[in-house]
Coordinates of C-alpha atoms in Angstrom, one line a residue:
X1216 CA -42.9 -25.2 -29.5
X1217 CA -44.5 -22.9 -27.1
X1218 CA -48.1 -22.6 -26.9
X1219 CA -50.2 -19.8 -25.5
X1220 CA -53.7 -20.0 -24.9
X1221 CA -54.9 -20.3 -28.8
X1222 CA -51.6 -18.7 -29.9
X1223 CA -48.8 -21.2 -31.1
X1224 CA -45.3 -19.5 -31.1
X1225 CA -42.5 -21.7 -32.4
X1226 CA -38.9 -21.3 -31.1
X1227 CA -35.9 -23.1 -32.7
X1228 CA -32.8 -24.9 -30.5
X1229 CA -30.9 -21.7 -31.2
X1230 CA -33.2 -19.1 -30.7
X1231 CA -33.8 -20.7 -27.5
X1232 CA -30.1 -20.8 -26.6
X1233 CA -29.4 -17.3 -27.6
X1234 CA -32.3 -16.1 -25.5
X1235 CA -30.4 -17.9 -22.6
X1236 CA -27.4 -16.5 -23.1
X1237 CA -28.5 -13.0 -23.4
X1238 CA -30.5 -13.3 -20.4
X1239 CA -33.8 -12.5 -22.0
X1240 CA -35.0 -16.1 -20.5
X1241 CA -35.4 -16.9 -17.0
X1242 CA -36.1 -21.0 -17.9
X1243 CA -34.6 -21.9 -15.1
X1244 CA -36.7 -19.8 -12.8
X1245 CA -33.3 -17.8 -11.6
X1246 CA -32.9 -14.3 -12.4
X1247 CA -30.0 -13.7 -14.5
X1248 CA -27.3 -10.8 -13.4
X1249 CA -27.5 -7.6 -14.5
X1250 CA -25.1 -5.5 -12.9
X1251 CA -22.6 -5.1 -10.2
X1252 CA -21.9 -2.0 -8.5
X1253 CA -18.3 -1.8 -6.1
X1254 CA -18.4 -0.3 -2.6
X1255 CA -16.7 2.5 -2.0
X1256 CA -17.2 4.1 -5.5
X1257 CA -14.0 5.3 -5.6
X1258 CA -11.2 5.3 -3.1
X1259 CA -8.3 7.3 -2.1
X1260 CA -5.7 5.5 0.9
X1261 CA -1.6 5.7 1.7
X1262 CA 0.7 3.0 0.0
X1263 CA 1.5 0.9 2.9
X1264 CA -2.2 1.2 3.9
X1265 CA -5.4 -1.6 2.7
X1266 CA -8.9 -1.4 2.2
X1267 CA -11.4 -3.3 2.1
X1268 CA -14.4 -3.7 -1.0
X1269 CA -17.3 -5.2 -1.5
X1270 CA -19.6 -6.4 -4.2
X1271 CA -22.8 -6.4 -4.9
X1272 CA -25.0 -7.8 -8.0
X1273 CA -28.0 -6.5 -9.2
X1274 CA -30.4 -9.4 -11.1
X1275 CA -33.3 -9.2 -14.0
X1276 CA -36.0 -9.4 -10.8
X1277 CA -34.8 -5.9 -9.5
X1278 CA -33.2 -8.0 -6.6
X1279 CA -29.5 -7.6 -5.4
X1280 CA -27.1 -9.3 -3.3
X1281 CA -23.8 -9.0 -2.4
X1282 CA -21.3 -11.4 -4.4
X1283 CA -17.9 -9.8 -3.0
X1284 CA -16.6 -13.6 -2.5
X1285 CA -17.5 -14.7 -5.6
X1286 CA -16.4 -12.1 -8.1
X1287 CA -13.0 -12.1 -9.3
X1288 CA -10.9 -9.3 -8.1
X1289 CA -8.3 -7.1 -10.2
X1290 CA -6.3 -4.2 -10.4
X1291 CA -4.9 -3.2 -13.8
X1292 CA -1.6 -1.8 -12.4
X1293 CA -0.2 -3.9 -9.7
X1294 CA 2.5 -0.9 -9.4
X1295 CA 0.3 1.0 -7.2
X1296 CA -1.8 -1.6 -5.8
X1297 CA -2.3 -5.3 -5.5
X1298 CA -5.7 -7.8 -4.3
X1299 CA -5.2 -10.1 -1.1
X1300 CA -3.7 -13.6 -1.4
X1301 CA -6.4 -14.5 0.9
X1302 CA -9.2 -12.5 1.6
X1303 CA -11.5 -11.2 -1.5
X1304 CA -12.0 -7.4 -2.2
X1305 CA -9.1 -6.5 0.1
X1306 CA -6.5 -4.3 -1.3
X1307 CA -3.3 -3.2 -0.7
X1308 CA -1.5 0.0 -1.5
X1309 CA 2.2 -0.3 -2.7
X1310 CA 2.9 3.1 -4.2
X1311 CA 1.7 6.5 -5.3
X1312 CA -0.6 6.4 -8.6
X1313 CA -4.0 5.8 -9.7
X1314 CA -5.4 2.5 -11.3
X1315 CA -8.5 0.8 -11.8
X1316 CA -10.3 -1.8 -10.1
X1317 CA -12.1 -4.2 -11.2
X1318 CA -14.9 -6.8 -10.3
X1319 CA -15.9 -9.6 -12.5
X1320 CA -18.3 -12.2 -12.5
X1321 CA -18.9 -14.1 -15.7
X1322 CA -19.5 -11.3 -18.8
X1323 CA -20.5 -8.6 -16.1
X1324 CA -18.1 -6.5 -14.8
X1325 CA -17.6 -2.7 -12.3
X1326 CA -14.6 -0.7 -11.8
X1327 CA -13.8 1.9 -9.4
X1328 CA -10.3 4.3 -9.2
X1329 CA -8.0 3.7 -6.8
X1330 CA -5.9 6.4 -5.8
X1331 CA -2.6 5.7 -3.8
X1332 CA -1.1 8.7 -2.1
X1333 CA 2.6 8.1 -0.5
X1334 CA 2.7 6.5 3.4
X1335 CA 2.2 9.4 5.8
X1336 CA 5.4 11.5 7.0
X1337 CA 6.6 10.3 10.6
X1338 CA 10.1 12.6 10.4
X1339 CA 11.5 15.7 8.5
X1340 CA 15.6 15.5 8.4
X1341 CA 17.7 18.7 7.3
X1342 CA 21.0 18.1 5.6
X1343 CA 23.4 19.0 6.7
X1344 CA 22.1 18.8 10.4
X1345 CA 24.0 21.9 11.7
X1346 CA 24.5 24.3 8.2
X1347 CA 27.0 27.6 8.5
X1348 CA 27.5 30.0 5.9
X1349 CA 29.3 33.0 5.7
X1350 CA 28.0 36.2 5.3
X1351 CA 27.0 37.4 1.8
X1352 CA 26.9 33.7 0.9
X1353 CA 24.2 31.1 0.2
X1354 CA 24.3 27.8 1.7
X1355 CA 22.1 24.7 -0.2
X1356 CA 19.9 22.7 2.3
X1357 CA 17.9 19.4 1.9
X1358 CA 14.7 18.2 3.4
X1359 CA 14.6 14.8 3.8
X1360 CA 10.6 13.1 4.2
X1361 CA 10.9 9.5 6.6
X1362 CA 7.5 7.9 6.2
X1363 CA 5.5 5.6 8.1
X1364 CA 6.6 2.7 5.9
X1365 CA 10.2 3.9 6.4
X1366 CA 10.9 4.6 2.8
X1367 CA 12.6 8.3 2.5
X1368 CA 12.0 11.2 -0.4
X1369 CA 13.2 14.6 -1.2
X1370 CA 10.7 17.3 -0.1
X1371 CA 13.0 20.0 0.0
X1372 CA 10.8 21.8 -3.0
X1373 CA 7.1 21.0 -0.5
X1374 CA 8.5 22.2 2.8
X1375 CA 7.6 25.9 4.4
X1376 CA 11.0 27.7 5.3
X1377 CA 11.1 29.9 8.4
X1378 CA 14.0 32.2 10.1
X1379 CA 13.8 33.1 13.8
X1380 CA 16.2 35.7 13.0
X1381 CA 15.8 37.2 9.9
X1382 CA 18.9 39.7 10.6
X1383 CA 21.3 37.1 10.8
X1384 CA 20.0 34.4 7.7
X1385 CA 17.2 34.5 5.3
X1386 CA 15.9 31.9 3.2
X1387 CA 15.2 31.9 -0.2
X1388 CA 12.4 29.3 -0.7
X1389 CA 12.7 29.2 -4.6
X1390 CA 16.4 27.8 -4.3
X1391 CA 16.0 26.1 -0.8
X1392 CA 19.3 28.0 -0.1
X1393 CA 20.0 30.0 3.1
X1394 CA 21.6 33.7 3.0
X1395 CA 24.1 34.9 5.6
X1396 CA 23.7 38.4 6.5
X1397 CA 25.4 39.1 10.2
X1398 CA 27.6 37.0 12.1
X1399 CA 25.6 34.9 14.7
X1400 CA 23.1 32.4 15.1
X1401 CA 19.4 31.3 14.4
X1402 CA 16.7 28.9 14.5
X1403 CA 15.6 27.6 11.2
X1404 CA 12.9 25.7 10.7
X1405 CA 11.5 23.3 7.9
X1406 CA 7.9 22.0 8.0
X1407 CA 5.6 20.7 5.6
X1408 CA 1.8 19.8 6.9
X1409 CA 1.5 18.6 10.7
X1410 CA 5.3 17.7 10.4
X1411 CA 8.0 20.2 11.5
X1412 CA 11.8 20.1 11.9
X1413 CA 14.1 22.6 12.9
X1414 CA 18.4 23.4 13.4
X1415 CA 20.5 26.0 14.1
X1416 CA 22.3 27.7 11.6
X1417 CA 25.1 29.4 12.4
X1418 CA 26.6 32.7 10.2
X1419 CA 30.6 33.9 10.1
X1420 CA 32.3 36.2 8.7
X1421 CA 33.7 35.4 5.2
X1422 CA 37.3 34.3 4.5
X1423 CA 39.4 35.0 1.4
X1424 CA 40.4 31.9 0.1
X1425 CA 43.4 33.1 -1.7
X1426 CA 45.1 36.8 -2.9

């Protein structure tokens, strides 16, 4: 029983307890969390990069503070990302793809999107290193991506095609296949972003295989 002034107001056991656990009642004098907000809001970083986050919890007083080391950390597909071992709100990229992150502390929680983008490109490679063709004919070439975290992809669809000589070979960028037109040789070069590569292709005159 609670009594105010001339006023008696009569709680039960449970009501008290439910009051508690919905945080309506501060009876032990500490405000009760709210909220939690995660810092950056949302995040975009390469898959053999990491990045830090931080936590912070907003209480029924209107006061905050940050609770990065004691909320638990999580992303929903460890895929694409996974939390630190070791240090709270650290979090490392594994491959491209978004997922979520999340911050809990007891019933509150935050989330945030991650988006992984693939390592940065260190290297272009053309295959095959030195390509001829024979006039009249196309010739298939492959761009090859070497990334920072030394894993390799097919960009041959992503890269920019250009011909130093466009009257000896010209490219057609829809089939990533080179054209012979005169007998000779020419710089070709393949670049996508910051991240060039270039050859020589050389053009002959066709032979009949067979009469």
């Amino acid at each position: 029983m609670i009594q105010l002034g001339s006023s008696r107001v009569v709680y039960g056991a449970a009501a008290i307890l439910l009051m508690i656990a919905a945080g309506g009642c501060d009876c032990a004098g500490k405000p009760s969390l709210k909220a939690l907000s995660i810092s950056p809001d949302a995040a975009q970083f390469a898959s053999n990069e990491q990045l830090q986050f931080s936590a912070m919890g907003i209480f029924s007083d209107g006061s905050s503070k940050a609770v990065t080391d004691d909320v638990d950390w999580s992303v929903d597909d460890t895929a694409f990302a996974y939390t630190d071992a070791e240090q709270k709100g650290l979090i490392h990229g594994r491959s491209k793809g978004v997922t979520a992150l999340r911050a809990r502390l007891g019933s509150v929680e935050a989330s945030v999107t991650l988006t992984i983008s693939p390592a940065s490109i260190q290297r272009l490679e053309i295959d095959p290193a030195s390509p001829s063709v024979a006039i009249g004919l196309f010739r298939a070439l492959k761009v090859t991506a070497i990334r920072s975290d030394t894993s390799k992809d097919d960009v041959s669809s992503d890269v920019a095609w250009s011909v130093a000589d466009m009257t000896v070979a010209s490219f057609d960028t829809g089939t990533n296949h080179l054209r012979g037109l005169k007998v000779g040789t020419t710089a070709i070069t393949a670049t996508i972003g910051s991240v060039s590569v270039s050859t020589i292709a050389t053009v002959t005159n066709a032979t009949i295989a067979s009469i």
